[in-house]
CSV table of C-alpha atoms in Angstrom, one decimal:
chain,number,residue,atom,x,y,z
A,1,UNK,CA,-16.3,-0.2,8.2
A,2,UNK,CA,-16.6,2.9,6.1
A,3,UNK,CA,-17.6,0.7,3.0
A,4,UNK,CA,-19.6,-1.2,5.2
A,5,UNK,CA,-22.0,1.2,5.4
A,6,UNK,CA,-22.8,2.3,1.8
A,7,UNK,CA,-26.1,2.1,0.9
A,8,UNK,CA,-26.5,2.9,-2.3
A,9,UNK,CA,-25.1,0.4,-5.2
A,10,UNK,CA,-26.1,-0.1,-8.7
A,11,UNK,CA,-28.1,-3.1,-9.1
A,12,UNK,CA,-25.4,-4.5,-12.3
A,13,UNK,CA,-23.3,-5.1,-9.7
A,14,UNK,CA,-24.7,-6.9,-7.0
A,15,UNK,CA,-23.3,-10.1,-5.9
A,16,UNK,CA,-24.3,-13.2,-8.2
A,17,UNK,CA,-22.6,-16.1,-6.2
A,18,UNK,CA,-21.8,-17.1,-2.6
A,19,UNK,CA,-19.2,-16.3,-1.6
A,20,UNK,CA,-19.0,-13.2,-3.4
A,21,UNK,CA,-16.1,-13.2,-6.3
A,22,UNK,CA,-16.3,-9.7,-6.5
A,23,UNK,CA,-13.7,-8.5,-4.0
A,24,UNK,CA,-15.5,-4.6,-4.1
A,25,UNK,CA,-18.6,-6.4,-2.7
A,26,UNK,CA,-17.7,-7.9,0.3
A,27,UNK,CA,-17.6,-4.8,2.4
A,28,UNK,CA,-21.0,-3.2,1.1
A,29,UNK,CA,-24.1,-4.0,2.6
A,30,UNK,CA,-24.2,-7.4,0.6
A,31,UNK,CA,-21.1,-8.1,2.8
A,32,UNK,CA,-21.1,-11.3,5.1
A,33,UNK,CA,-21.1,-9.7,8.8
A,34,UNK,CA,-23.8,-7.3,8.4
A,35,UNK,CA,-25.9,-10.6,6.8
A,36,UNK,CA,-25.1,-12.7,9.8
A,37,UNK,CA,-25.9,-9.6,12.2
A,38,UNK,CA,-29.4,-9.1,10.6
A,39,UNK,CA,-30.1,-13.1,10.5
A,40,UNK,CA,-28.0,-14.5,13.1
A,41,UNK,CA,-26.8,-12.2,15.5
A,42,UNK,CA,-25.7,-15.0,17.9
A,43,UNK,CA,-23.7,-16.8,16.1
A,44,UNK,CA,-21.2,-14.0,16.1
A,45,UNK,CA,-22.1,-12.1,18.9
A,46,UNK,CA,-21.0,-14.1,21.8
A,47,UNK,CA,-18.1,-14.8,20.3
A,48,UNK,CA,-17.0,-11.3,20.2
A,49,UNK,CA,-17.9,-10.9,23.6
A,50,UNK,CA,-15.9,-14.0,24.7
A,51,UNK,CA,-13.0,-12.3,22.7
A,52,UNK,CA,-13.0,-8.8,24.9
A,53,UNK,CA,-13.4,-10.3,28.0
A,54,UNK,CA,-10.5,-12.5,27.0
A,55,UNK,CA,-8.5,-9.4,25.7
A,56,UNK,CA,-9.4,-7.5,29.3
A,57,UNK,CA,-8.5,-10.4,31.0
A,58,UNK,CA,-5.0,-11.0,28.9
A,59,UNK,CA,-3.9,-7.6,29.1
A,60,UNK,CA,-4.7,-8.0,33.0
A,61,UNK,CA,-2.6,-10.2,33.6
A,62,UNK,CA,0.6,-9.8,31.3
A,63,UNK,CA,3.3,-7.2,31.1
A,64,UNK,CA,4.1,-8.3,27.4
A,65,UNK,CA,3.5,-5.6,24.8
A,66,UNK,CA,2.3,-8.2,22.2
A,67,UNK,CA,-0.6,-9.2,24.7
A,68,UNK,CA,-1.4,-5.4,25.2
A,69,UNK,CA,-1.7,-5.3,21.4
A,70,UNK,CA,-3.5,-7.4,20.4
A,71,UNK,CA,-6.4,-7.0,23.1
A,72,UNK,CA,-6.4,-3.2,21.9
A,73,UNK,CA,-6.7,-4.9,18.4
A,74,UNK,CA,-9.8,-6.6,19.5
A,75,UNK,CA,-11.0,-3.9,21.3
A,76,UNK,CA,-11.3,-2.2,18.2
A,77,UNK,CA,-13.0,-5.2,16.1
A,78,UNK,CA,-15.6,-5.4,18.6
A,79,UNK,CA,-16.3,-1.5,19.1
A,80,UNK,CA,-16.5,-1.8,14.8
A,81,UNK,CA,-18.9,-4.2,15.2
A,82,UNK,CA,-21.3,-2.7,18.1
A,83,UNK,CA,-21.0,0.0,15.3
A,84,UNK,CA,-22.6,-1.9,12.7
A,85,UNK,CA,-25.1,-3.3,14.9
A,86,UNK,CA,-25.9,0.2,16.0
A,87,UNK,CA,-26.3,1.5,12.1
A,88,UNK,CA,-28.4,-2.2,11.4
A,89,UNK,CA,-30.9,-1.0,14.7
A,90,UNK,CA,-31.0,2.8,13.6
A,91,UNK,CA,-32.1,2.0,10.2
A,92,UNK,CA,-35.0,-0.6,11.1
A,93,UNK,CA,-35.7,2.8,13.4
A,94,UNK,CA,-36.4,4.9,10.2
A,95,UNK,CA,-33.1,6.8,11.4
A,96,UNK,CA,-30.9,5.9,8.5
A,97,UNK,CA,-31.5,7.9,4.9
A,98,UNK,CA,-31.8,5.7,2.5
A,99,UNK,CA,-31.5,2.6,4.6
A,100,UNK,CA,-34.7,1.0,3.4
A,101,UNK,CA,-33.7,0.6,-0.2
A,102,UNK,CA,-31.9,-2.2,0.4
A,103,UNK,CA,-33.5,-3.3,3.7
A,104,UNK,CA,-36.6,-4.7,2.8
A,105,UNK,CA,-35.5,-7.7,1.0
A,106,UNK,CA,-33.3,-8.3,4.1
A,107,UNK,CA,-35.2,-7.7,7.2
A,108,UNK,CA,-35.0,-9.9,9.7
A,109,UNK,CA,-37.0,-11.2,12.0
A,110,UNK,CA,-38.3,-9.4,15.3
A,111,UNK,CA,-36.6,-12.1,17.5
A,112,UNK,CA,-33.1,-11.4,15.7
A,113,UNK,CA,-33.8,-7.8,15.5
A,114,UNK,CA,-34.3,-8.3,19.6
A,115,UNK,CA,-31.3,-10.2,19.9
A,116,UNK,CA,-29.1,-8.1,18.2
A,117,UNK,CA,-29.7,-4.8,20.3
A,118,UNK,CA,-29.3,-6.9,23.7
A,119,UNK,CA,-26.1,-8.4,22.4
A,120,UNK,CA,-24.7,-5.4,21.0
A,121,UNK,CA,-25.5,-3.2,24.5
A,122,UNK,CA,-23.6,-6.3,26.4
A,123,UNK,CA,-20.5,-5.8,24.1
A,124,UNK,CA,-20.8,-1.9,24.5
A,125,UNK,CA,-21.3,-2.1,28.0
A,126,UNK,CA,-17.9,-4.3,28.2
A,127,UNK,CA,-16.9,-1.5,25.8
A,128,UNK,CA,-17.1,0.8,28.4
A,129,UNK,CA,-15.8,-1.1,31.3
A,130,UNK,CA,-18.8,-2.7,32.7
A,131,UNK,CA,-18.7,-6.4,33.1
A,132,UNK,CA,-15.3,-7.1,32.1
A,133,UNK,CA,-13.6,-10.0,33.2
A,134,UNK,CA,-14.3,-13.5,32.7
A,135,UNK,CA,-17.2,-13.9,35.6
A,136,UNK,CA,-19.0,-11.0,34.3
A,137,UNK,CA,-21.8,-13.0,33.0
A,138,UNK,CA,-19.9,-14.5,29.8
């Protein structure tokens, strides 16, 4: 997520084909989930979501060490997520040095922008242990 969340890249090197051939690319801000979370937040979204309350549910209901893993695993790909999210709203916010320089060209739409901060505060809230479990509104 680190290099996810540089902002500042030199234009000779910004990504000439989809998907990107340049392996140093894909976790920049050209990179493909911080794309789909500014134009498409729910077609990853609820997925994630669906994943935790799975992982919650799992981990419930199993003594195995492998299930206990792997729900902590994604745990943490959904709390990296709400964290992009988080940086994608606190830049449209003016919050984020720098963040318009590469912004603009990408901004997306007010209704994606919308769906994004509801979706990522319904991941968070599971997050933090409200609404887990399947009937909690998945």
């Amino acid at each position: 997520l680190a290099r996810a969340l540089v902002t500042g890249l030199d234009e000779d090197i910004v990504p000439k084909d989809v998907p990107c051939s340049n392996p140093e690319l894909i976790a920049t801000t050209h990179g493909l989930l911080l794309n789909e979370l500014q134009h498409s937040p729910s077609s990853i979204l609820p997925h994630v979501s669906n994943l935790l309350v799975w992982a919650v549910d799992a981990a419930a209901s199993s003594v195995s060490d492998q299930i206990f893993e792997t729900a902590l695993f994604l745990a943490r790909i959904a709390a990296r997520v709400v964290a992009l999210g988080r940086y994608l709203l606190s830049g449209w916010a003016g919050m984020v040095p720098g963040f318009d320089v590469w912004s603009q060209a990408l901004a997306p739409t007010d209704e994606n922008k919308e769906s994004l901060r509801r979706q990522i505060g319904e991941i968070d809230a599971r997050l933090h242990g409200h609404g887990l479990g399947a009937g909690a509104g998945a």
